[in-house]
Tab-separated table of C-alpha atoms in Angstrom:
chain	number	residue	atom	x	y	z
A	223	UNK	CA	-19.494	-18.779	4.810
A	224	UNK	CA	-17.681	-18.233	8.297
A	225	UNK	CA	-21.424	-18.392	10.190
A	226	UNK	CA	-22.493	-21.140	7.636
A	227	UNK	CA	-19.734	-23.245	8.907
A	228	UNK	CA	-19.904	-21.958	12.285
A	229	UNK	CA	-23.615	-22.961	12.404
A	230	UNK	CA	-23.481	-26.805	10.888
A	231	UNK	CA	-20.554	-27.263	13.521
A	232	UNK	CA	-22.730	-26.496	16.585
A	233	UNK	CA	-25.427	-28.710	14.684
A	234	UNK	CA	-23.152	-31.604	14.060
A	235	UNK	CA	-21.980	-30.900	17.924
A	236	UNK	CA	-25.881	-30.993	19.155
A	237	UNK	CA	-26.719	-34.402	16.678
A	238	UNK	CA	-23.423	-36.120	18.741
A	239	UNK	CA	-24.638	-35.348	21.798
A	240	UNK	CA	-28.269	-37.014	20.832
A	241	UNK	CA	-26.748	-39.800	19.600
A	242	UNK	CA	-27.471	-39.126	15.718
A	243	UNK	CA	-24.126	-39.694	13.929
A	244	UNK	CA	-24.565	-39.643	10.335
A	245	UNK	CA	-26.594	-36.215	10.976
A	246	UNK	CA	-23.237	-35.438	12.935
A	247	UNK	CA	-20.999	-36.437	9.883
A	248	UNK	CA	-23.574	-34.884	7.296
A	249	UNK	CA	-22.845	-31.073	8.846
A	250	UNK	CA	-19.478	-31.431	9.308
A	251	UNK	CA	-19.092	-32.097	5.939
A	252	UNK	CA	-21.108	-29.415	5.381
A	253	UNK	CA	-18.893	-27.108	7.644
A	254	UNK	CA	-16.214	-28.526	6.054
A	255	UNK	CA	-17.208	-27.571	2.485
A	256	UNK	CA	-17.774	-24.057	3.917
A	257	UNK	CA	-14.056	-23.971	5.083
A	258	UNK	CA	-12.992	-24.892	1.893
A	259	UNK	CA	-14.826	-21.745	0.267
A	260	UNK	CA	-13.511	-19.529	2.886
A	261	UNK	CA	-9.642	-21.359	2.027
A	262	UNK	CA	-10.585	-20.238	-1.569
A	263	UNK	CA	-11.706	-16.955	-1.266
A	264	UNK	CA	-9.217	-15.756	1.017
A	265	UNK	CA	-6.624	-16.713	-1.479
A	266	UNK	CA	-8.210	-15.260	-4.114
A	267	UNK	CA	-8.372	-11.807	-1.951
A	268	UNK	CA	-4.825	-12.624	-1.008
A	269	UNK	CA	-3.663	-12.523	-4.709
A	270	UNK	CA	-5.676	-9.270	-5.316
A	271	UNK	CA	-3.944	-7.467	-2.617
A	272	UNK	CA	-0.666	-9.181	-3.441
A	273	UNK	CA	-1.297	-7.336	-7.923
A	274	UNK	CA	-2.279	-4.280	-5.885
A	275	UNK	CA	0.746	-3.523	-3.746
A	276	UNK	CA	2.694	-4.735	-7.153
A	277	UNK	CA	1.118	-2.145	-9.049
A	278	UNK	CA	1.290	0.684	-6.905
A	279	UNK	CA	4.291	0.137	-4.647
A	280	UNK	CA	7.986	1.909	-6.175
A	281	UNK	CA	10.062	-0.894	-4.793
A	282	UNK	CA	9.960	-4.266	-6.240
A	283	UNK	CA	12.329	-5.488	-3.343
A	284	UNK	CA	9.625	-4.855	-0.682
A	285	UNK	CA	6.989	-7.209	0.216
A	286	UNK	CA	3.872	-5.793	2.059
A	287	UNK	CA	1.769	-8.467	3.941
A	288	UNK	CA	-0.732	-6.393	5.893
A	289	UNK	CA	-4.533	-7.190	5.320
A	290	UNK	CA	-3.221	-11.200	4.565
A	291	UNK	CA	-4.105	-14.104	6.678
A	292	UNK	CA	-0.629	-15.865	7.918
A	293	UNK	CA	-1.428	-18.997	5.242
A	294	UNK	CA	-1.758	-16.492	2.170
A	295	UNK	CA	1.331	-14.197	3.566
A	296	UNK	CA	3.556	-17.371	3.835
A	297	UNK	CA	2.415	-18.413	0.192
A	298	UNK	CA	3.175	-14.864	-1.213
A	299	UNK	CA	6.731	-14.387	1.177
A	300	UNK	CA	7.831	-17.624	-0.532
A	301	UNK	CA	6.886	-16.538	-4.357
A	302	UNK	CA	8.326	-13.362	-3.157
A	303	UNK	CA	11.795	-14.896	-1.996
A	304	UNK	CA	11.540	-17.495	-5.043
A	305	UNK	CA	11.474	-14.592	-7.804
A	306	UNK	CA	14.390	-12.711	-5.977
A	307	UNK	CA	16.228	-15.790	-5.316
A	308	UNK	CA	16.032	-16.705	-9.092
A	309	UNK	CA	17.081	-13.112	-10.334
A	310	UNK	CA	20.338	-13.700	-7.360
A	311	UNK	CA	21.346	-16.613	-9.512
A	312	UNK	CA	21.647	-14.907	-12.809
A	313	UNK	CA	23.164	-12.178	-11.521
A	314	UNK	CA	26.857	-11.721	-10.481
A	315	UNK	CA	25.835	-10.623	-6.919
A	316	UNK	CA	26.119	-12.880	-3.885
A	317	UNK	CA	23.684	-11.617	-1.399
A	318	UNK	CA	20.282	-8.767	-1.987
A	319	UNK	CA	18.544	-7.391	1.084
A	320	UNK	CA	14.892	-7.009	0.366
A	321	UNK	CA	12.137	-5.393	2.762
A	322	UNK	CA	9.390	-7.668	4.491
A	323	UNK	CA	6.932	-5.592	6.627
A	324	UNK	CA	4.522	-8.005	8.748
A	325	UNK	CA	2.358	-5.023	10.279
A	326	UNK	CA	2.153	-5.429	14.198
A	327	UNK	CA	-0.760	-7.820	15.149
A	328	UNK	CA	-2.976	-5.298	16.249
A	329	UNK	CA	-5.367	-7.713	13.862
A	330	UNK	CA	-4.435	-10.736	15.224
A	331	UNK	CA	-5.221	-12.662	18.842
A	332	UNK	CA	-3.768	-11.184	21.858
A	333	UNK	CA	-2.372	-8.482	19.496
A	334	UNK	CA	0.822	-10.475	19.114
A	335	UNK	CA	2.013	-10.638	15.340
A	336	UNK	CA	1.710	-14.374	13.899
A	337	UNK	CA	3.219	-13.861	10.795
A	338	UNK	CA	6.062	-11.904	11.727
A	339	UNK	CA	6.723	-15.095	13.793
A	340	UNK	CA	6.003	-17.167	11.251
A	341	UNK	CA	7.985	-15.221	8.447
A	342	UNK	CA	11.092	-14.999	11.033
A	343	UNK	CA	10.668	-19.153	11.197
A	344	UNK	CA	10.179	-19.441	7.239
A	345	UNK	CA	13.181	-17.446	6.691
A	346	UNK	CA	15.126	-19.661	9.106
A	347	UNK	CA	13.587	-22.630	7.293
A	348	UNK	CA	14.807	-21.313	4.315
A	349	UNK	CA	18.861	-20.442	5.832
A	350	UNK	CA	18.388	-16.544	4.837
A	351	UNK	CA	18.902	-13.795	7.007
């Protein structure tokens, strides 16, 4: 879907430039529909990888976000906190420290890690250290 969508952009780009706009608004919707299946399927990989690492990981206080894209690992780090922040309340404790690894970009542009950057921002969102 990512060439699909990659494809009826550059055609709605070459129908602007002749002048044709509703064959310019007919492939970006078109491109846009593609996004949306890409949006879909990436969450549904997200939330295989998520029942995997649940199912074969020792630790239910560690959250494992390689192989996600940073809008599926900031969906799953705030389920993640949600369920532990829950169990926190009906418990006698005050505080929990739980384990978040990000991976280090070497995925990601530039090699610099988004979502640790973004899951350092979302805990600060979220007042937890």
């Amino acid at each position: 879907h990512a060439q699909l969508k990659a494809e009826c952009y550059l055609k709605a780009n070459q129908a602007v430039q002749k002048g044709n706009g509703n064959v310019a608004l007919y492939y970006s919707q078109i491109a846009n529909l593609h996004k949306t299946k890409i949006d879909v399927f990436n969450h549904r990989a997200a939330t295989c990888i998520m029942e995997v690492h649940k199912h074969t990981q020792n630790n239910p206080d560690l959250l494992d976000l390689h192989y996600l894209h940073t809008v599926e690992a900031i969906s799953c780090l705030d389920l993640f906190l949600d369920r532990h922040i829950t169990k926190l309340r009906k418990s006698t404790r005050v505080y929990k420290h739980v384990f978040i690894i990000t991976g280090r970009g070497l995925h990601s542009a530039n090699g610099v890690s988004t979502i640790k950057n973004k899951v350092k921002c979302r805990l600060g969102e979220r007042r937890l250290r």
